[in-house]
Amino acid sequence: ETVLTQSPGTLSLSPGERATLSCRASETVIINHLAWYQQKPGQAPRLLIYGASSRATGVADRFSGSGSGTDFTLTISRLEPEDFAVYYCQQYGSSPWTFGQGTKVEI
Amino acid sequence: QVQLQESGPGLVKPSQTLSLTCNVSGVSINSVSYYWNWIRQPAGKGLEWIGQIYPGGSNKYNPSLKSRVTISVDTSKNQFSLKLSSVSAADTAVYFCARGVGGYYNYFDNWGQGTLVTVSS
């Protein structure tokens, strides 16, 4: 199965700063079938990005995704207070679909 | 507005079968556009995809759980279900149902709130 490794494990930043989250796959993610989710405590994950770089409906444009092959990045251009959460990448190009272990963005 | 809601026992004894149902509203579960998935998350840990069903088509399961998992659909009730047999403490987790979009290679755009299932005697 495709193993996704996210880094860093925790990112300590302040509101207004830029956040850069990495997701590295153990093998090429087919057709850039990679998604990013945001999860807050006690809530279900929320889809942010699919196809590596397409924003989901209703997602603020400060969130952007990039990358291809085995290396992908989620960037939050200017952190808002509501952005402090855990972020997961997920590949859906090769079954079983798999998730990274998550990056926590904290103040 | 699409909504998914999990239901089922919150406590299951070891070696027994965990059974959960996901009620779907706002969209027909028979739609050719969607796959219906189960995903779980142990407390404080990451997400694990369990499997999916495509009404009228085939199921797909995570090989790590395949021997114990059955996902089925009841189109008359617009719901789908998960059965996980021979459970142990390692199966204690929050279980989410989610809608898959994007065709065969699907990602998850709508999720239920999740339900905690504890395996304990």
PDB file of C-alpha atoms in Angstrom:
ATOM      1  CA  GLU A   1       0.000   0.000   0.000  1.00  0.00           C
ATOM      2  CA  THR A   2       1.035   3.610  -0.474  1.00  0.00           C
ATOM      3  CA  VAL A   3       2.426   5.043   2.752  1.00  0.00           C
ATOM      4  CA  LEU A   4       2.049   8.794   3.250  1.00  0.00           C
ATOM      5  CA  THR A   5       4.469  10.571   5.565  1.00  0.00           C
ATOM      6  CA  GLN A   6       3.532  14.054   6.732  1.00  0.00           C
ATOM      7  CA  SER A   7       5.945  16.614   8.126  1.00  0.00           C
ATOM      8  CA  PRO A   8       6.358  18.271  10.438  1.00  0.00           C
ATOM      9  CA  GLY A   9       4.355  16.481  13.093  1.00  0.00           C
ATOM     10  CA  THR A  10       3.540  19.782  14.761  1.00  0.00           C
ATOM     11  CA  LEU A  11       3.797  23.313  13.392  1.00  0.00           C
ATOM     12  CA  SER A  12       3.781  26.154  15.920  1.00  0.00           C
ATOM     13  CA  LEU A  13       2.811  29.443  14.304  1.00  0.00           C
ATOM     14  CA  SER A  14       0.946  32.677  14.959  1.00  0.00           C
ATOM     15  CA  PRO A  15      -2.129  34.102  13.243  1.00  0.00           C
ATOM     16  CA  GLY A  16      -1.155  35.877  10.053  1.00  0.00           C
ATOM     17  CA  GLU A  17       1.834  33.636   9.410  1.00  0.00           C
ATOM     18  CA  ARG A  18       2.257  31.269   6.480  1.00  0.00           C
ATOM     19  CA  ALA A  19       1.980  27.514   7.046  1.00  0.00           C
ATOM     20  CA  THR A  20       3.623  24.962   4.787  1.00  0.00           C
ATOM     21  CA  LEU A  21       2.708  21.307   5.311  1.00  0.00           C
ATOM     22  CA  SER A  22       4.385  18.437   3.500  1.00  0.00           C
ATOM     23  CA  CYS A  23       3.088  15.025   2.437  1.00  0.00           C
ATOM     24  CA  ARG A  24       5.467  12.499   0.887  1.00  0.00           C
ATOM     25  CA  ALA A  25       4.268   9.251  -0.684  1.00  0.00           C
ATOM     26  CA  SER A  26       6.156   5.958  -0.739  1.00  0.00           C
ATOM     27  CA  GLU A  27       5.303   5.606  -4.434  1.00  0.00           C
ATOM     28  CA  THR A  28       3.984   7.826  -7.185  1.00  0.00           C
ATOM     29  CA  VAL A  29       0.431   8.970  -6.547  1.00  0.00           C
ATOM     30  CA  ILE A  30      -1.466   8.101  -9.711  1.00  0.00           C
ATOM     31  CA  ILE A  31      -2.881  11.094 -11.612  1.00  0.00           C
ATOM     32  CA  ASN A  32      -2.165  13.286  -8.555  1.00  0.00           C
ATOM     33  CA  HIS A  33      -5.070  11.699  -6.735  1.00  0.00           C
ATOM     34  CA  LEU A  34      -4.232  13.402  -3.462  1.00  0.00           C
ATOM     35  CA  ALA A  35      -6.568  15.193  -1.072  1.00  0.00           C
ATOM     36  CA  TRP A  36      -6.130  17.298   2.050  1.00  0.00           C
ATOM     37  CA  TYR A  37      -8.499  17.432   5.022  1.00  0.00           C
ATOM     38  CA  GLN A  38      -8.770  19.623   8.096  1.00  0.00           C
ATOM     39  CA  GLN A  39      -9.947  18.136  11.385  1.00  0.00           C
ATOM     40  CA  LYS A  40     -10.814  20.006  14.553  1.00  0.00           C
ATOM     41  CA  PRO A  41     -11.269  18.290  17.940  1.00  0.00           C
ATOM     42  CA  GLY A  42     -14.475  16.284  18.162  1.00  0.00           C
ATOM     43  CA  GLN A  43     -15.343  16.872  14.515  1.00  0.00           C
ATOM     44  CA  ALA A  44     -15.222  14.909  11.300  1.00  0.00           C
ATOM     45  CA  PRO A  45     -12.548  15.772   8.769  1.00  0.00           C
ATOM     46  CA  ARG A  46     -13.419  18.460   6.251  1.00  0.00           C
ATOM     47  CA  LEU A  47     -12.290  18.244   2.636  1.00  0.00           C
ATOM     48  CA  LEU A  48     -10.036  21.153   1.626  1.00  0.00           C
ATOM     49  CA  ILE A  49      -8.185  20.083  -1.525  1.00  0.00           C
ATOM     50  CA  TYR A  50      -8.590  17.287  -4.073  1.00  0.00           C
ATOM     51  CA  GLY A  51      -6.616  16.406  -7.184  1.00  0.00           C
ATOM     52  CA  ALA A  52      -3.569  17.819  -5.378  1.00  0.00           C
ATOM     53  CA  SER A  53      -4.491  21.440  -6.142  1.00  0.00           C
ATOM     54  CA  SER A  54      -8.253  21.914  -6.575  1.00  0.00           C
ATOM     55  CA  ARG A  55     -10.036  23.680  -3.729  1.00  0.00           C
ATOM     56  CA  ALA A  56     -13.252  22.096  -2.517  1.00  0.00           C
ATOM     57  CA  THR A  57     -16.467  24.090  -2.550  1.00  0.00           C
ATOM     58  CA  GLY A  58     -16.538  26.813   0.067  1.00  0.00           C
ATOM     59  CA  VAL A  59     -12.862  26.551   1.010  1.00  0.00           C
ATOM     60  CA  ALA A  60     -11.110  29.882   1.509  1.00  0.00           C
ATOM     61  CA  ASP A  61      -8.531  30.837  -1.098  1.00  0.00           C
ATOM     62  CA  ARG A  62      -5.804  31.126   1.533  1.00  0.00           C
ATOM     63  CA  PHE A  63      -5.629  27.328   1.273  1.00  0.00           C
ATOM     64  CA  SER A  64      -3.694  26.009  -1.697  1.00  0.00           C
ATOM     65  CA  GLY A  65      -2.293  22.639  -2.702  1.00  0.00           C
ATOM     66  CA  SER A  66       0.589  21.800  -4.968  1.00  0.00           C
ATOM     67  CA  GLY A  67       2.906  18.990  -5.939  1.00  0.00           C
ATOM     68  CA  SER A  68       3.001  15.884  -8.047  1.00  0.00           C
ATOM     69  CA  GLY A  69       4.479  12.409  -8.111  1.00  0.00           C
ATOM     70  CA  THR A  70       5.494  11.688  -4.544  1.00  0.00           C
ATOM     71  CA  ASP A  71       5.794  15.160  -2.993  1.00  0.00           C
ATOM     72  CA  PHE A  72       2.823  17.338  -2.128  1.00  0.00           C
ATOM     73  CA  THR A  73       2.333  20.529  -0.154  1.00  0.00           C
ATOM     74  CA  LEU A  74      -0.569  22.275   1.525  1.00  0.00           C
ATOM     75  CA  THR A  75      -0.001  25.987   2.057  1.00  0.00           C
ATOM     76  CA  ILE A  76      -2.085  28.291   4.220  1.00  0.00           C
ATOM     77  CA  SER A  77      -1.053  31.764   3.140  1.00  0.00           C
ATOM     78  CA  ARG A  78      -2.129  33.682   6.259  1.00  0.00           C
ATOM     79  CA  LEU A  79      -3.312  31.735   9.256  1.00  0.00           C
ATOM     80  CA  GLU A  80      -6.652  32.668  10.711  1.00  0.00           C
ATOM     81  CA  PRO A  81      -7.572  31.650  14.282  1.00  0.00           C
ATOM     82  CA  GLU A  82      -9.981  29.006  12.931  1.00  0.00           C
ATOM     83  CA  ASP A  83      -7.179  27.320  10.942  1.00  0.00           C
ATOM     84  CA  PHE A  84      -5.496  25.850  14.006  1.00  0.00           C
ATOM     85  CA  ALA A  85      -6.302  22.168  13.594  1.00  0.00           C
ATOM     86  CA  VAL A  86      -4.894  18.848  12.397  1.00  0.00           C
ATOM     87  CA  TYR A  87      -4.388  18.374   8.662  1.00  0.00           C
ATOM     88  CA  TYR A  88      -4.318  15.022   6.869  1.00  0.00           C
ATOM     89  CA  CYS A  89      -3.325  14.115   3.352  1.00  0.00           C
ATOM     90  CA  GLN A  90      -4.965  11.139   1.621  1.00  0.00           C
ATOM     91  CA  GLN A  91      -4.151   9.339  -1.591  1.00  0.00           C
ATOM     92  CA  TYR A  92      -6.887   7.757  -3.654  1.00  0.00           C
ATOM     93  CA  GLY A  93      -4.922   6.636  -6.662  1.00  0.00           C
ATOM     94  CA  SER A  94      -4.052   3.182  -5.412  1.00  0.00           C
ATOM     95  CA  SER A  95      -6.190   0.922  -3.284  1.00  0.00           C
ATOM     96  CA  PRO A  96      -6.314   0.809  -0.338  1.00  0.00           C
ATOM     97  CA  TRP A  97      -6.848   4.534   0.003  1.00  0.00           C
ATOM     98  CA  THR A  98      -4.470   5.725   2.729  1.00  0.00           C
ATOM     99  CA  PHE A  99      -3.978   8.747   4.956  1.00  0.00           C
ATOM    100  CA  GLY A 100      -0.926  10.429   6.371  1.00  0.00           C
ATOM    101  CA  GLN A 101      -0.489  10.526  10.130  1.00  0.00           C
ATOM    102  CA  GLY A 102      -1.403  14.217  10.300  1.00  0.00           C
ATOM    103  CA  THR A 103       0.219  17.572  10.987  1.00  0.00           C
ATOM    104  CA  LYS A 104      -1.023  19.615  13.912  1.00  0.00           C
ATOM    105  CA  VAL A 105      -0.976  23.368  13.375  1.00  0.00           C
ATOM    106  CA  GLU A 106      -0.945  25.040  16.761  1.00  0.00           C
ATOM    107  CA  ILE A 107      -0.534  28.514  18.112  1.00  0.00           C
TER     108      ILE A 107
ATOM    109  CA  GLN B   1     -28.115  19.484   1.768  1.00  0.00           C
ATOM    110  CA  VAL B   2     -26.336  16.150   2.016  1.00  0.00           C
ATOM    111  CA  GLN B   3     -26.189  14.663   5.490  1.00  0.00           C
ATOM    112  CA  LEU B   4     -24.771  11.390   6.788  1.00  0.00           C
ATOM    113  CA  GLN B   5     -25.492  10.033  10.247  1.00  0.00           C
ATOM    114  CA  GLU B   6     -23.951   6.962  11.857  1.00  0.00           C
ATOM    115  CA  SER B   7     -25.847   4.849  14.354  1.00  0.00           C
ATOM    116  CA  GLY B   8     -25.241   1.669  16.285  1.00  0.00           C
ATOM    117  CA  PRO B   9     -24.106   0.265  19.628  1.00  0.00           C
ATOM    118  CA  GLY B  10     -21.386   2.201  21.390  1.00  0.00           C
ATOM    119  CA  LEU B  11     -20.122  -0.862  23.227  1.00  0.00           C
ATOM    120  CA  VAL B  12     -19.274  -4.237  21.718  1.00  0.00           C
ATOM    121  CA  LYS B  13     -17.799  -7.254  23.486  1.00  0.00           C
ATOM    122  CA  PRO B  14     -14.558  -8.812  22.277  1.00  0.00           C
ATOM    123  CA  SER B  15     -14.978 -11.509  19.609  1.00  0.00           C
ATOM    124  CA  GLN B  16     -18.446 -10.215  18.714  1.00  0.00           C
ATOM    125  CA  THR B  17     -19.537  -8.371  15.572  1.00  0.00           C
ATOM    126  CA  LEU B  18     -19.626  -4.597  15.360  1.00  0.00           C
ATOM    127  CA  SER B  19     -22.611  -3.336  13.349  1.00  0.00           C
ATOM    128  CA  LEU B  20     -23.124   0.262  12.277  1.00  0.00           C
ATOM    129  CA  THR B  21     -25.523   1.976   9.909  1.00  0.00           C
ATOM    130  CA  CYS B  22     -25.118   5.236   8.022  1.00  0.00           C
ATOM    131  CA  ASN B  23     -28.322   7.021   7.160  1.00  0.00           C
ATOM    132  CA  VAL B  24     -27.998   9.265   4.115  1.00  0.00           C
ATOM    133  CA  SER B  25     -30.269  12.223   3.412  1.00  0.00           C
ATOM    134  CA  GLY B  26     -30.311  14.865   0.726  1.00  0.00           C
ATOM    135  CA  VAL B  27     -29.094  12.540  -2.009  1.00  0.00           C
ATOM    136  CA  SER B  28     -30.078   9.136  -3.343  1.00  0.00           C
ATOM    137  CA  ILE B  29     -27.700   6.406  -2.305  1.00  0.00           C
ATOM    138  CA  ASN B  30     -28.439   4.866  -5.702  1.00  0.00           C
ATOM    139  CA  SER B  31     -26.823   7.732  -7.549  1.00  0.00           C
ATOM    140  CA  VAL B  32     -24.234   6.573 -10.063  1.00  0.00           C
ATOM    141  CA  SER B  33     -22.013   9.458  -9.008  1.00  0.00           C
ATOM    142  CA  TYR B  34     -21.065   8.341  -5.519  1.00  0.00           C
ATOM    143  CA  TYR B  35     -19.297   5.685  -3.532  1.00  0.00           C
ATOM    144  CA  TRP B  36     -20.117   5.117   0.117  1.00  0.00           C
ATOM    145  CA  ASN B  37     -17.278   4.617   2.556  1.00  0.00           C
ATOM    146  CA  TRP B  38     -16.425   3.688   6.123  1.00  0.00           C
ATOM    147  CA  ILE B  39     -13.361   5.196   7.826  1.00  0.00           C
ATOM    148  CA  ARG B  40     -12.224   4.887  11.421  1.00  0.00           C
ATOM    149  CA  GLN B  41     -10.010   6.772  13.827  1.00  0.00           C
ATOM    150  CA  PRO B  42      -8.690   5.430  17.145  1.00  0.00           C
ATOM    151  CA  ALA B  43      -8.527   8.027  19.881  1.00  0.00           C
ATOM    152  CA  GLY B  44      -5.662  10.442  19.329  1.00  0.00           C
ATOM    153  CA  LYS B  45      -4.565   8.689  16.142  1.00  0.00           C
ATOM    154  CA  GLY B  46      -4.909   8.970  12.403  1.00  0.00           C
ATOM    155  CA  LEU B  47      -7.528   7.867   9.910  1.00  0.00           C
ATOM    156  CA  GLU B  48      -7.890   4.388   8.423  1.00  0.00           C
ATOM    157  CA  TRP B  49     -10.044   3.651   5.394  1.00  0.00           C
ATOM    158  CA  ILE B  50     -12.111   0.491   5.981  1.00  0.00           C
ATOM    159  CA  GLY B  51     -13.884   0.040   2.674  1.00  0.00           C
ATOM    160  CA  GLN B  52     -16.511   1.232   0.249  1.00  0.00           C
ATOM    161  CA  ILE B  53     -19.610   0.162  -1.617  1.00  0.00           C
ATOM    162  CA  TYR B  54     -20.919   1.275  -4.973  1.00  0.00           C
ATOM    163  CA  PRO B  55     -24.611   0.432  -5.261  1.00  0.00           C
ATOM    164  CA  GLY B  56     -25.097  -1.944  -8.146  1.00  0.00           C
ATOM    165  CA  GLY B  57     -21.373  -2.540  -8.361  1.00  0.00           C
ATOM    166  CA  SER B  58     -18.607  -4.097  -6.373  1.00  0.00           C
ATOM    167  CA  ASN B  59     -17.290  -3.527  -2.893  1.00  0.00           C
ATOM    168  CA  LYS B  60     -13.710  -2.773  -2.050  1.00  0.00           C
ATOM    169  CA  TYR B  61     -12.113  -3.356   1.321  1.00  0.00           C
ATOM    170  CA  ASN B  62      -8.843  -2.534   3.009  1.00  0.00           C
ATOM    171  CA  PRO B  63      -6.798  -5.756   2.851  1.00  0.00           C
ATOM    172  CA  SER B  64      -5.857  -5.291   6.508  1.00  0.00           C
ATOM    173  CA  LEU B  65      -9.516  -5.801   7.466  1.00  0.00           C
ATOM    174  CA  LYS B  66     -10.928  -7.613   4.450  1.00  0.00           C
ATOM    175  CA  SER B  67     -11.417 -10.990   6.146  1.00  0.00           C
ATOM    176  CA  ARG B  68     -13.625  -9.407   8.834  1.00  0.00           C
ATOM    177  CA  VAL B  69     -15.505  -6.642   6.975  1.00  0.00           C
ATOM    178  CA  THR B  70     -18.813  -6.571   5.155  1.00  0.00           C
ATOM    179  CA  ILE B  71     -20.345  -3.375   3.767  1.00  0.00           C
ATOM    180  CA  SER B  72     -23.878  -3.526   2.408  1.00  0.00           C
ATOM    181  CA  VAL B  73     -26.500  -1.097   1.185  1.00  0.00           C
ATOM    182  CA  ASP B  74     -30.247  -0.818   1.673  1.00  0.00           C
ATOM    183  CA  THR B  75     -31.518   1.394  -1.106  1.00  0.00           C
ATOM    184  CA  SER B  76     -35.101   1.314   0.198  1.00  0.00           C
ATOM    185  CA  LYS B  77     -33.945   3.028   3.386  1.00  0.00           C
ATOM    186  CA  ASN B  78     -31.207   5.115   1.714  1.00  0.00           C
ATOM    187  CA  GLN B  79     -28.604   3.756   4.082  1.00  0.00           C
ATOM    188  CA  PHE B  80     -25.516   1.587   4.110  1.00  0.00           C
ATOM    189  CA  SER B  81     -24.022  -0.575   6.810  1.00  0.00           C
ATOM    190  CA  LEU B  82     -20.781  -1.891   8.216  1.00  0.00           C
ATOM    191  CA  LYS B  83     -20.207  -5.216   9.900  1.00  0.00           C
ATOM    192  CA  LEU B  84     -16.838  -5.989  11.459  1.00  0.00           C
ATOM    193  CA  SER B  85     -16.521  -9.449  12.953  1.00  0.00           C
ATOM    194  CA  SER B  86     -14.292 -10.885  15.674  1.00  0.00           C
ATOM    195  CA  VAL B  87     -13.548  -7.496  17.188  1.00  0.00           C
ATOM    196  CA  SER B  88     -10.842  -6.807  19.731  1.00  0.00           C
ATOM    197  CA  ALA B  89      -9.717  -3.775  21.716  1.00  0.00           C
ATOM    198  CA  ALA B  90      -7.724  -2.690  18.664  1.00  0.00           C
ATOM    199  CA  ASP B  91     -11.029  -1.991  16.893  1.00  0.00           C
ATOM    200  CA  THR B  92     -12.011   0.655  19.440  1.00  0.00           C
ATOM    201  CA  ALA B  93     -12.331   3.861  17.448  1.00  0.00           C
ATOM    202  CA  VAL B  94     -14.579   6.592  16.158  1.00  0.00           C
ATOM    203  CA  TYR B  95     -16.219   5.251  13.015  1.00  0.00           C
ATOM    204  CA  PHE B  96     -17.146   7.671  10.234  1.00  0.00           C
ATOM    205  CA  CYS B  97     -19.238   7.135   7.153  1.00  0.00           C
ATOM    206  CA  ALA B  98     -18.384   9.321   4.191  1.00  0.00           C
ATOM    207  CA  ARG B  99     -19.477   9.970   0.628  1.00  0.00           C
ATOM    208  CA  GLY B 100     -16.872   9.328  -2.041  1.00  0.00           C
ATOM    209  CA  VAL B 101     -16.820  11.503  -5.152  1.00  0.00           C
ATOM    210  CA  GLY B 102     -14.632  11.574  -8.227  1.00  0.00           C
ATOM    211  CA  GLY B 103     -15.557   8.225  -9.667  1.00  0.00           C
ATOM    212  CA  TYR B 104     -13.670   4.997  -9.033  1.00  0.00           C
ATOM    213  CA  TYR B 105     -10.786   6.977  -7.564  1.00  0.00           C
ATOM    214  CA  ASN B 106     -12.795   8.774  -4.948  1.00  0.00           C
ATOM    215  CA  TYR B 107     -12.091  11.200  -2.171  1.00  0.00           C
ATOM    216  CA  PHE B 108     -14.484  12.121   0.631  1.00  0.00           C
ATOM    217  CA  ASP B 109     -16.528  15.299   0.404  1.00  0.00           C
ATOM    218  CA  ASN B 110     -19.226  14.673   3.004  1.00  0.00           C
ATOM    219  CA  TRP B 111     -18.766  12.952   6.335  1.00  0.00           C
ATOM    220  CA  GLY B 112     -20.975  11.865   9.188  1.00  0.00           C
ATOM    221  CA  GLN B 113     -20.174  13.239  12.631  1.00  0.00           C
ATOM    222  CA  GLY B 114     -18.718   9.907  13.695  1.00  0.00           C
ATOM    223  CA  THR B 115     -19.702   7.424  16.364  1.00  0.00           C
ATOM    224  CA  LEU B 116     -17.474   6.026  19.075  1.00  0.00           C
ATOM    225  CA  VAL B 117     -17.386   2.266  19.363  1.00  0.00           C
ATOM    226  CA  THR B 118     -15.629   0.756  22.346  1.00  0.00           C
ATOM    227  CA  VAL B 119     -14.693  -2.915  22.422  1.00  0.00           C
ATOM    228  CA  SER B 120     -14.694  -4.113  25.990  1.00  0.00           C
ATOM    229  CA  SER B 121     -16.143  -6.889  28.110  1.00  0.00           C
TER     230      SER B 121
END
